Coordinates of C-alpha atoms in Angstrom, one line a residue:
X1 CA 107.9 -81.4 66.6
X2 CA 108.8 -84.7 67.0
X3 CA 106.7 -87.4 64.7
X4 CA 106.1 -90.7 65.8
X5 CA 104.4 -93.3 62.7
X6 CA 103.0 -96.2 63.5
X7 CA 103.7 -99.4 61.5
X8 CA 101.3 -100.5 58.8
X9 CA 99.6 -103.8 59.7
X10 CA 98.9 -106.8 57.3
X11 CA 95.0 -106.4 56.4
X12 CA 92.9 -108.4 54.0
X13 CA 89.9 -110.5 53.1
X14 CA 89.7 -114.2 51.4
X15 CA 86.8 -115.5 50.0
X16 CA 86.4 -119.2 49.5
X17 CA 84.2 -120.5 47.1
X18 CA 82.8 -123.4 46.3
X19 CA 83.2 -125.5 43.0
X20 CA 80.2 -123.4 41.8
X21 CA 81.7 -120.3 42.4
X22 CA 79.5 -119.4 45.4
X23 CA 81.3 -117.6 48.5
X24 CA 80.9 -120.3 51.1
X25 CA 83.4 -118.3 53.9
X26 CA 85.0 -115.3 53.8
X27 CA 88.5 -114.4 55.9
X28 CA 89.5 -111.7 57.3
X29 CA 93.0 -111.8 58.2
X30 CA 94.8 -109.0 60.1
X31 CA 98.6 -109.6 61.2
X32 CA 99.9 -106.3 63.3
X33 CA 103.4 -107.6 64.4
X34 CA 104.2 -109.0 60.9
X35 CA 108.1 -109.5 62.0
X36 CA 107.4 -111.6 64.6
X37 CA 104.8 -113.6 62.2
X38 CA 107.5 -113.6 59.3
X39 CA 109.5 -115.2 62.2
X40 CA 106.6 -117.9 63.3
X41 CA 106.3 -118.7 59.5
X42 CA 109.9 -119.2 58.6
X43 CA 110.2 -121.4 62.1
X44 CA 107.1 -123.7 61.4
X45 CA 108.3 -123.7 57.7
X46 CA 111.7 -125.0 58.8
X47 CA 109.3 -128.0 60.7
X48 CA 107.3 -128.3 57.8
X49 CA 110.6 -129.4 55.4
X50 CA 112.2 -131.6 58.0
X51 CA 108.3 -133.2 58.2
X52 CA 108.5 -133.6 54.7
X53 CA 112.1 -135.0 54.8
X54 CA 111.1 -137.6 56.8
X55 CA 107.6 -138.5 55.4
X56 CA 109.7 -139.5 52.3
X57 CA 112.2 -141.8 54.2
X58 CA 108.8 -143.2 56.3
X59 CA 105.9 -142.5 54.3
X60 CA 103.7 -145.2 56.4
X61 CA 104.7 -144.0 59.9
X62 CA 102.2 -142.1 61.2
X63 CA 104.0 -140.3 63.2
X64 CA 105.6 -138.6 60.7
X65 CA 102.3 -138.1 59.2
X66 CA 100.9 -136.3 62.4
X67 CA 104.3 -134.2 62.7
X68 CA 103.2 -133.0 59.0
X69 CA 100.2 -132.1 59.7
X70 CA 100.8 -130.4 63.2
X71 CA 103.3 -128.4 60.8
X72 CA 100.8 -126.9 58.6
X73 CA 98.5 -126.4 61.5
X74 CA 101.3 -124.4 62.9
X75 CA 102.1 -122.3 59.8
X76 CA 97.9 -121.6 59.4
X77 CA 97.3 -120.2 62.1
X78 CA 100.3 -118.4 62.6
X79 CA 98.9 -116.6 59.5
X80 CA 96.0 -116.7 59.5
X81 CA 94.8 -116.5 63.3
X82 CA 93.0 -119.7 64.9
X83 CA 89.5 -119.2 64.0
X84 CA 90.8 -118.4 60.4
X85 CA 92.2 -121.6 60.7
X86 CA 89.4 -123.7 61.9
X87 CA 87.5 -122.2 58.9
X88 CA 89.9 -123.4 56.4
X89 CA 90.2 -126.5 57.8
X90 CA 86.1 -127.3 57.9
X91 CA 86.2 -125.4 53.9
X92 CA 88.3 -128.2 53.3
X93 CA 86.9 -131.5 54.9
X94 CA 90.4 -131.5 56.8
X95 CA 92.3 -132.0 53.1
X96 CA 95.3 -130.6 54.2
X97 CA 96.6 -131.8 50.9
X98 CA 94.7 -129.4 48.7
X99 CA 94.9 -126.5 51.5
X100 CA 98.2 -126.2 50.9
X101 CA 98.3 -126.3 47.0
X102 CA 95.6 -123.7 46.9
X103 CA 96.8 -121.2 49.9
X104 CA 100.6 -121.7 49.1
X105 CA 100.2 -119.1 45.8
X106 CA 98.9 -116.9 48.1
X107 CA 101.3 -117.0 51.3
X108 CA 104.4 -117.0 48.8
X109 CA 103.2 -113.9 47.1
X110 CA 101.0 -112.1 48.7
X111 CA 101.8 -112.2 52.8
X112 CA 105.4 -113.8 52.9
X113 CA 106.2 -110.2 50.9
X114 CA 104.7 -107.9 52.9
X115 CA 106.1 -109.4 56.0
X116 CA 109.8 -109.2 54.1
X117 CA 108.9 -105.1 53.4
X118 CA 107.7 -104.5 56.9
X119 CA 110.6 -106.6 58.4
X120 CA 113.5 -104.6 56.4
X121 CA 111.3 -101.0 57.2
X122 CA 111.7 -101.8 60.9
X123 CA 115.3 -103.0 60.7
X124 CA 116.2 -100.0 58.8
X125 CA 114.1 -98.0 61.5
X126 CA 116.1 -99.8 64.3
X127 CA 119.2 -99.1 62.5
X128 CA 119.3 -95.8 62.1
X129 CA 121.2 -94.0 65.2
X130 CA 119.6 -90.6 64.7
X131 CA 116.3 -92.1 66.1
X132 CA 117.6 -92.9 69.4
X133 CA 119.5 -90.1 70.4
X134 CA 118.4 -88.5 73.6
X135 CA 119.4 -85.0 73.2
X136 CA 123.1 -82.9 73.7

């Protein structure tokens, strides 16, 4: 009998609270091709740095500003899906600023890990010639 396994999907929920401790939104966030999202992330990462490069040579031009902010746009909802998103963004009166300080714990050691794991399972998967052979 040959077995075929499916690959685990990234599932899990978010609740953001108010500063009274009261759910206000809850997220459900569901990645099922987490290599190609580890791939989105590192990309719009790579953005984000060279945004924050420049924001620090030409803090005032708001270009650079917009290119900052189109970068963590980018990186949320490649995570976290568009609607996800949207609700973060209205949880957080468009303060991008704190966004990122409070969802940064949690992409660093929560999701950007379980991407890496599923990545390396399907690499080792992809790797290993006795899967793909065809028969004598």
């Amino acid at each position: 009998m040959y077995v075929i396994q499916k690959c685990n999907k990234f599932e899990d929920t978010i609740q953001l609270q108010n500063t009274n401790g009261e759910v206000e939104r809850e997220l459900h966030i569901v990645i099922d091709d987490m290599l190609h999202s580890l791939k989105k992330f590192r990309e719009a990462n790579l953005e984000f740095v060279k945004a924050q490069r420049l924001l620090k040579e030409k803090p005032e031009d708001t270009a650079v500003i917009e290119m900052v902010g189109s970068a963590i746009i980018t990186t949320f909802n490649g995570l976290f899906g568009q609607d996800n998103t949207e609700n973060i963004l209205c949880f957080y009166e468009n303060n991008y600023t704190q966004m990122l300080v409070d969802f940064m714990p949690y992409i660093n050691n929560i999701m950007v890990p379980a991407m890496q794991r599923a990545a390396k399972s399907k690499m080792k998967r992809l790797k290993n010639p006795k899967k793909w052979s065809y028969g004598k």
